[in-house]
Structures are given as C-alpha cells and as structure tokens.
Tab-separated table of C-alpha atoms in Angstrom:
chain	number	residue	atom	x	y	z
A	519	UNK	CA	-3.642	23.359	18.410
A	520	UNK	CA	-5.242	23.281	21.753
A	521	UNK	CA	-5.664	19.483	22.064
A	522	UNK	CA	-2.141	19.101	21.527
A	523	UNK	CA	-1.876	18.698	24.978
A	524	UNK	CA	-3.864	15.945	25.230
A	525	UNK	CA	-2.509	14.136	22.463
A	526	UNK	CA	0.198	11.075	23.977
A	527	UNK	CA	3.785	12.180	22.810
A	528	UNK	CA	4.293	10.267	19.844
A	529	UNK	CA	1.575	12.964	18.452
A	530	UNK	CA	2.187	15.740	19.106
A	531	UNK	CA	2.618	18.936	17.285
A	532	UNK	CA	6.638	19.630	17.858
A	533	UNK	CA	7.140	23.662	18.698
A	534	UNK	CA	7.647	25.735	16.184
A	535	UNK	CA	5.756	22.978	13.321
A	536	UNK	CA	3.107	25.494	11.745
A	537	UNK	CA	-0.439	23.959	10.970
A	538	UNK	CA	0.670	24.436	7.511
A	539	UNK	CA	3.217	22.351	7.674
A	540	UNK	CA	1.336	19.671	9.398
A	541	UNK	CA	-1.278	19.511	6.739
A	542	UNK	CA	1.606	18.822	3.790
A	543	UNK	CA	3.345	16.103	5.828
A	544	UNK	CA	-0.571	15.002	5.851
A	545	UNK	CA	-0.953	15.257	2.534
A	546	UNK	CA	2.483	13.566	1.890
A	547	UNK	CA	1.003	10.505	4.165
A	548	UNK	CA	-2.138	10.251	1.934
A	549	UNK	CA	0.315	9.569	-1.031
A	550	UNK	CA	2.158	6.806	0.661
A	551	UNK	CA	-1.319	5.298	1.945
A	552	UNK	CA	-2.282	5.774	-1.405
A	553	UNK	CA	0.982	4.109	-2.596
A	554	UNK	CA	0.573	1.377	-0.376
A	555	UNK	CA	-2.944	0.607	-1.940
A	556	UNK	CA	-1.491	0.457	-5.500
A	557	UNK	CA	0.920	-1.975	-4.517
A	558	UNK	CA	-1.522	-4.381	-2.898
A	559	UNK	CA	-3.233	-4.250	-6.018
A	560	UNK	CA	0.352	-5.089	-7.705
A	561	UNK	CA	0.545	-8.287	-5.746
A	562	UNK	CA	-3.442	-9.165	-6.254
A	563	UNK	CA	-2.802	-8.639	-10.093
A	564	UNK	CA	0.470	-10.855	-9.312
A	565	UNK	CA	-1.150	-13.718	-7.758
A	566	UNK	CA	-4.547	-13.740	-10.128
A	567	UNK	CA	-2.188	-14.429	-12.735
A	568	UNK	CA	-0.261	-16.587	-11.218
A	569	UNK	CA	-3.388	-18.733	-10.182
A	570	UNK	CA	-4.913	-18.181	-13.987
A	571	UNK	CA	-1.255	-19.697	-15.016
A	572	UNK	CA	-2.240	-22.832	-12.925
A	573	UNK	CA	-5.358	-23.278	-14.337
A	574	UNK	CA	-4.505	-23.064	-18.118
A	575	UNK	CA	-1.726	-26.013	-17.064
A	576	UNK	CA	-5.144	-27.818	-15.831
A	577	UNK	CA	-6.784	-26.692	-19.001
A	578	UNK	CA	-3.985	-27.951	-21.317
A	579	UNK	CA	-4.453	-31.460	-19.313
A	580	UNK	CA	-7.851	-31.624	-20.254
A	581	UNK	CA	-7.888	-30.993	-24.022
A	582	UNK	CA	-5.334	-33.314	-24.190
A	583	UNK	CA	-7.423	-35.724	-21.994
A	584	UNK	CA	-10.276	-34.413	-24.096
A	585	UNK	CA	-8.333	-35.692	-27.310
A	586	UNK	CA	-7.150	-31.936	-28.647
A	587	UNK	CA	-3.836	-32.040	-28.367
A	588	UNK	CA	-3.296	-29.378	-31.540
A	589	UNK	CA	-4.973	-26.801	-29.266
A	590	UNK	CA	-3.307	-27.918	-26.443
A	591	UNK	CA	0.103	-27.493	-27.770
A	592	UNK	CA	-0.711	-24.248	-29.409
A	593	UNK	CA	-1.538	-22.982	-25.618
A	594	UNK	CA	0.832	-24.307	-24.309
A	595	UNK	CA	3.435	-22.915	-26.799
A	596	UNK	CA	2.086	-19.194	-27.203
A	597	UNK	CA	0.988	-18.869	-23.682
A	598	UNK	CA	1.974	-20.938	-20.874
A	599	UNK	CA	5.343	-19.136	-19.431
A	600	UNK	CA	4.805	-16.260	-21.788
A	601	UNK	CA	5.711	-12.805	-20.002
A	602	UNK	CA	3.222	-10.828	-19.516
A	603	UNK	CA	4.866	-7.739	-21.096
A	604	UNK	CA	7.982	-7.575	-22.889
A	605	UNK	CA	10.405	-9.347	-20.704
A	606	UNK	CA	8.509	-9.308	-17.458
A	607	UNK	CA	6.774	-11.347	-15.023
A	608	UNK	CA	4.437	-10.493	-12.908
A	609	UNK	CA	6.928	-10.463	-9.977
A	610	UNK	CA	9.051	-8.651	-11.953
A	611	UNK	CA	6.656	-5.801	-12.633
A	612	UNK	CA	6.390	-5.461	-8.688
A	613	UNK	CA	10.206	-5.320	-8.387
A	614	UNK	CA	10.665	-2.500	-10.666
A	615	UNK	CA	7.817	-0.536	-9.179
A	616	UNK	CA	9.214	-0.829	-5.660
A	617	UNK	CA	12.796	0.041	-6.324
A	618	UNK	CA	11.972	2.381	-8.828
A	619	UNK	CA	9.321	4.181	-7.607
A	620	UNK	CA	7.886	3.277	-3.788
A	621	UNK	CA	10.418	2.566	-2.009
A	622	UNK	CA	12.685	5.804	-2.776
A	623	UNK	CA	8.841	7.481	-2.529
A	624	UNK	CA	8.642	5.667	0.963
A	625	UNK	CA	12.566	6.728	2.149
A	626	UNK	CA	11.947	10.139	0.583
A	627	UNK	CA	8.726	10.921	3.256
A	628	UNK	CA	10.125	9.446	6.545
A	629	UNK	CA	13.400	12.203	5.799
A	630	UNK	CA	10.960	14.490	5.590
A	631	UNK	CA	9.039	13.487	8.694
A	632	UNK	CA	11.926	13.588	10.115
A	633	UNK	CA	13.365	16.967	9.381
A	634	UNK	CA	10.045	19.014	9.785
A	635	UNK	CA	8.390	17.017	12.548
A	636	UNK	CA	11.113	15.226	14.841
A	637	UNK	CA	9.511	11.694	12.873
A	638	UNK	CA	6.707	11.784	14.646
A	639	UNK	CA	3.499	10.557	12.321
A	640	UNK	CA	0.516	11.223	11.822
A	641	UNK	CA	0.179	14.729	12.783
A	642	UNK	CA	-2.788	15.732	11.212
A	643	UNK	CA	-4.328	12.641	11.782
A	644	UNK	CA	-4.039	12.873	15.472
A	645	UNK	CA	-5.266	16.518	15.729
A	646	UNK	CA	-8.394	15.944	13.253
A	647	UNK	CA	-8.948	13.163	16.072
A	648	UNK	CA	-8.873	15.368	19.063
A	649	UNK	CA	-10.897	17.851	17.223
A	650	UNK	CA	-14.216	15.286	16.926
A	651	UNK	CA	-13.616	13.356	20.059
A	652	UNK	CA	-16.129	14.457	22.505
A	653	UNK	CA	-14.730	15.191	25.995
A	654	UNK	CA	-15.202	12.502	29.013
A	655	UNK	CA	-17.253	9.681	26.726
A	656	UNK	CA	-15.762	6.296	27.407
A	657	UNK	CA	-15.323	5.233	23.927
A	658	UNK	CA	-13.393	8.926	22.989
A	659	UNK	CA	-10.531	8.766	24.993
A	660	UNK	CA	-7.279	11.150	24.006
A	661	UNK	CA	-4.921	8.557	24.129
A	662	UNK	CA	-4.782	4.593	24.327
A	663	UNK	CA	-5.324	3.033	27.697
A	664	UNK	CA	-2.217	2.628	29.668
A	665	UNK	CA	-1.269	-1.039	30.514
C-alpha cells in the first residue's frame, strides 16, 4: 500500500500483513459493527418495553378510575410482570445474547487482530481513507492534527 506511509502508526499495514489479510480482519470488523448495531437495538427493544410496562400500570389506574376494575384486574393479572418469552425479561434476553454470543464474538476478533495485525484496527479502513483523500486539501489531511 503506498499510503501506508502516510498513515499515523496506529494504522498502519504491519510488514509482512498481505492486502488479503487486511480485507478479512475488515470484513471481521463489519461483523462486530454490525454486532454492535443489533445490540443497540436489544436495549431499544429493552427500554420500549419497559416504558410500554409503565404505561399499562397508568392504564390499569385509569379503568379502575374509569370504574372497570374486571378489565383492570384481568391486565393486570395476564400481563403486567408477565415475561416476555418463556422465563425472560427483557434484560434478560440482552444478558444471554452478550455472554452467549457478542461478547465471546467481540474477545474472539481482538485475538485475531492481534495475532495477524500487531492489534492495530482498522486497517482497511485507514487505507480505503488514504486512497480517496486528495493530496494537500486542508480538510484531507493523512493523519489527525498534532496537539
């Protein structure tokens, strides 16, 4: 890679790393973005029905205020506290999905970053970047400004 060089020395391309080699630890970096994503939408699922938990308690109050209380004690019985599948909370889905499946996902890419690149990150990421950068413009420096 020719703008390896310019590249600061968290990114660059270690000797003897082929291209090949940098574009799977890419594609392995996708995954765990990817990954990442997923999870956030764990916790938005988590907290949307955690919030929609709230507001049946406020709809309970106000059938009851309303004068239903046969309804309300049918929701509240059947659905208030009820898991959301067999045996889980919310919070509990999230725990089994990051000890079962992210986090050894997570530990299992940084060893490989580690063997095959000295740990250094975003490889590809940082050459694709030198690649389109156009030479001497202000706002398409190599590196960030030094302090």
């Amino acid at each position: 890679m020719e703008s390896n060089r310019e590249l600061d020395a968290a990114h660059q391309v270690p000797d003897g790393v082929g291209v090949k080699t940098v574009l799977a630890l890419g594609a392995l970096s996708k995954v765990l973005e990817t990954m990442d994503r997923a999870c956030g939408h764990l916790y938005g699922f988590h907290q949307l029905t955690g919030s929609a938990a709230f507001e049946l308690g406020d709809a309970v109050r106000l059938l009851r205020e309303a004068g239903h209380d046969e309804q309300a004690a049918r929701v509240e019985r059947d659905i208030v506290g009820r898991n959301v599948i067999p045996g889980h909370g919310t919070f509990q889905i999230i725990e089994a999905y990051n000890s079962t499946y992210y986090q050894p996902f997570a530990a299992m890419e940084r060893g490989i970053v580690d063997e095959l690149a000295a740990g250094r990150d975003h490889l590809h990421e940082a050459g694709l970047k030198a690649a389109r950068r156009t030479h001497h413009h202000p706002d398409h420096t190599a590196t960030p400004p030094t302090s």
